[in-house]
One Martini backbone bead per residue (centre of mass of N, CA, C, O) as a GRO file, in nm:
protein
  148
    1MET     BB    1  -1.560   0.041  -1.272
    2LEU     BB    2  -1.321  -0.182  -1.222
    3ALA     BB    3  -1.261  -0.510  -1.168
    4ARG     BB    4  -1.026  -0.464  -0.958
    5LYS     BB    5  -1.237  -0.312  -0.761
    6LEU     BB    6  -1.462  -0.547  -0.742
    7MET     BB    7  -1.287  -0.768  -0.659
    8THR     BB    8  -1.176  -1.064  -0.525
    9GLY     BB    9  -0.881  -1.138  -0.414
   10ASP     BB   10  -0.724  -1.423  -0.389
   11PRO     BB   11  -0.867  -1.686  -0.445
   12ALA     BB   12  -0.981  -1.973  -0.408
   13ILE     BB   13  -0.838  -2.288  -0.520
   14VAL     BB   14  -0.828  -2.551  -0.770
   15THR     BB   15  -0.770  -2.861  -0.901
   16GLY     BB   16  -0.847  -3.127  -1.106
   17THR     BB   17  -0.710  -3.339  -0.878
   18ASP     BB   18  -0.902  -3.271  -0.688
   19ASN     BB   19  -1.148  -3.328  -0.467
   20ILE     BB   20  -1.476  -3.273  -0.394
   21MET     BB   21  -1.458  -3.266  -0.085
   22MET     BB   22  -1.241  -3.047  -0.069
   23ALA     BB   23  -1.396  -2.832  -0.225
   24ALA     BB   24  -1.643  -2.820  -0.039
   25GLU     BB   25  -1.486  -2.739   0.215
   26LEU     BB   26  -1.371  -2.477   0.099
   27MET     BB   27  -1.643  -2.344   0.052
   28ARG     BB   28  -1.735  -2.350   0.345
   29THR     BB   29  -1.493  -2.196   0.484
   30ARG     BB   30  -1.513  -1.941   0.266
   31GLY     BB   31  -1.807  -1.875   0.163
   32VAL     BB   32  -1.846  -2.020  -0.129
   33GLY     BB   33  -1.981  -2.108  -0.478
   34MET     BB   34  -1.685  -2.073  -0.617
   35LEU     BB   35  -1.413  -2.231  -0.805
   36PRO     BB   36  -1.128  -2.207  -0.939
   37VAL     BB   37  -0.968  -2.388  -1.198
   38VAL     BB   38  -0.634  -2.502  -1.208
   39GLU     BB   39  -0.349  -2.626  -1.329
   40SER     BB   40  -0.185  -2.470  -1.093
   41HIS     BB   41  -0.065  -2.309  -0.813
   42THR     BB   42   0.155  -2.159  -0.973
   43SER     BB   43   0.007  -2.053  -1.241
   44ARG     BB   44  -0.320  -2.014  -1.223
   45ARG     BB   45  -0.443  -2.138  -1.472
   46LEU     BB   46  -0.736  -2.137  -1.624
   47ILE     BB   47  -0.979  -2.435  -1.679
   48GLY     BB   48  -1.214  -2.366  -1.466
   49VAL     BB   49  -1.522  -2.435  -1.282
   50LEU     BB   50  -1.664  -2.468  -0.944
   51THR     BB   51  -1.977  -2.536  -0.823
   52ASP     BB   52  -2.223  -2.613  -0.612
   53ARG     BB   53  -2.401  -2.716  -0.845
   54ASP     BB   54  -2.202  -2.915  -0.968
   55ILE     BB   55  -2.190  -3.098  -0.724
   56VAL     BB   56  -2.489  -3.174  -0.710
   57VAL     BB   57  -2.558  -3.246  -1.019
   58ARG     BB   58  -2.271  -3.407  -1.105
   59SER     BB   59  -2.222  -3.579  -0.823
   60VAL     BB   60  -2.442  -3.642  -0.610
   61ALA     BB   61  -2.696  -3.728  -0.776
   62PRO     BB   62  -2.532  -3.972  -0.933
   63GLY     BB   63  -2.336  -4.099  -0.688
   64HIS     BB   64  -2.079  -3.967  -0.639
   65GLY     BB   65  -1.808  -3.939  -0.468
   66GLY     BB   66  -1.577  -3.746  -0.284
   67ALA     BB   67  -1.331  -3.867  -0.470
   68ALA     BB   68  -1.394  -3.719  -0.692
   69LEU     BB   69  -1.293  -3.526  -0.951
   70VAL     BB   70  -1.306  -3.209  -1.055
   71HIS     BB   71  -1.269  -3.248  -1.372
   72THR     BB   72  -1.549  -3.421  -1.394
   73HIS     BB   73  -1.740  -3.149  -1.275
   74MET     BB   74  -1.661  -2.914  -1.426
   75THR     BB   75  -1.657  -2.611  -1.590
   76ARG     BB   76  -1.549  -2.528  -1.931
   77ASP     BB   77  -1.812  -2.466  -2.117
   78PRO     BB   78  -1.814  -2.171  -2.090
   79LEU     BB   79  -1.536  -1.959  -2.023
   80VAL     BB   80  -1.588  -1.700  -1.805
   81THR     BB   81  -1.423  -1.380  -1.837
   82VAL     BB   82  -1.209  -1.123  -1.699
   83THR     BB   83  -1.045  -0.831  -1.668
   84GLU     BB   84  -0.915  -0.580  -1.474
   85GLU     BB   85  -0.994  -0.351  -1.712
   86GLU     BB   86  -1.281  -0.394  -1.691
   87SER     BB   87  -1.586  -0.285  -1.672
   88GLU     BB   88  -1.887  -0.295  -1.519
   89THR     BB   89  -2.038  -0.326  -1.789
   90GLU     BB   90  -1.876  -0.571  -1.893
   91VAL     BB   91  -1.928  -0.757  -1.660
   92ALA     BB   92  -2.238  -0.751  -1.674
   93ALA     BB   93  -2.262  -0.853  -1.966
   94ARG     BB   94  -2.136  -1.132  -1.912
   95MET     BB   95  -2.335  -1.227  -1.699
   96LYS     BB   96  -2.587  -1.204  -1.875
   97GLN     BB   97  -2.510  -1.373  -2.126
   98PHE     BB   98  -2.417  -1.641  -1.927
   99GLN     BB   99  -2.560  -1.671  -1.654
  100VAL     BB  100  -2.365  -1.549  -1.414
  101ARG     BB  101  -2.257  -1.483  -1.069
  102ARG     BB  102  -1.951  -1.553  -1.152
  103VAL     BB  103  -1.621  -1.402  -1.229
  104PRO     BB  104  -1.325  -1.448  -1.343
  105VAL     BB  105  -1.007  -1.297  -1.299
  106VAL     BB  106  -0.760  -1.224  -1.547
  107ASP     BB  107  -0.468  -1.225  -1.689
  108ALA     BB  108  -0.264  -1.235  -1.969
  109GLN     BB  109  -0.202  -1.559  -1.885
  110GLY     BB  110  -0.473  -1.674  -1.729
  111ALA     BB  111  -0.456  -1.589  -1.439
  112VAL     BB  112  -0.580  -1.586  -1.130
  113VAL     BB  113  -0.686  -1.276  -0.935
  114GLY     BB  114  -1.011  -1.312  -0.928
  115VAL     BB  115  -1.357  -1.223  -0.823
  116VAL     BB  116  -1.682  -1.158  -0.955
  117ALA     BB  117  -1.976  -1.091  -0.792
  118GLN     BB  118  -2.292  -1.005  -0.762
  119ALA     BB  119  -2.243  -0.872  -0.483
  120ASP     BB  120  -2.025  -0.674  -0.576
  121LEU     BB  121  -2.209  -0.510  -0.753
  122ALA     BB  122  -2.421  -0.429  -0.544
  123ILE     BB  123  -2.224  -0.285  -0.345
  124SER     BB  124  -2.051  -0.098  -0.546
  125ILE     BB  125  -2.299  -0.002  -0.771
  126GLY     BB  126  -2.593   0.006  -0.665
  127PRO     BB  127  -2.621   0.301  -0.551
  128ASP     BB  128  -2.555   0.430  -0.852
  129ASN     BB  129  -2.665   0.145  -1.029
  130PRO     BB  130  -2.947  -0.029  -0.997
  131ILE     BB  131  -3.023  -0.111  -1.286
  132LEU     BB  132  -2.783  -0.293  -1.352
  133VAL     BB  133  -2.827  -0.494  -1.123
  134GLU     BB  134  -3.114  -0.574  -1.209
  135GLN     BB  135  -3.038  -0.683  -1.491
  136VAL     BB  136  -2.855  -0.906  -1.395
  137LEU     BB  137  -3.051  -1.058  -1.215
  138GLU     BB  138  -3.263  -1.113  -1.433
  139SER     BB  139  -3.079  -1.266  -1.639
  140ILE     BB  140  -2.962  -1.495  -1.439
  141SER     BB  141  -3.267  -1.599  -1.348
  142ARG     BB  142  -3.316  -1.745  -1.583
  143PRO     BB  143  -3.383  -2.021  -1.717
  144GLY     BB  144  -3.184  -2.291  -1.781
  145VAL     BB  145  -2.955  -2.524  -1.916
  146LEU     BB  146  -2.860  -2.837  -1.867
  147THR     BB  147  -2.522  -2.932  -1.837
  148HIS     BB  148  -2.235  -3.185  -1.889
   0.00000   0.00000   0.00000
């Protein structure tokens, strides 16, 4: 199955100049744990991602206020993405390699068109390929190194 069939299309996005409080509220209302960070709402060119973990570890824990800007707390590197034409195996390999639960899907210009989450893999391919889903879960669940 291709990423375009796995992904949630037209995901909520933020820009680097949005504040953390607004991003957190968007996560809450949309029920998501990651927001693609884009250059602008018009171009939708991906420049980073902001996770609920980024907010807690990089913003709340050090005592930064809700007015702090997304660009100061987002993850930039490595920026893990897939294209709409990549297979479920390629998507799973990227998630395992970089230990990420969610991967932005971008077009040829680098614009965000969707997101594939671990749950998307489990629901869409789990019944036919539970081993692949298990391998992804095991790989991304290994303890990682905190970066800032």
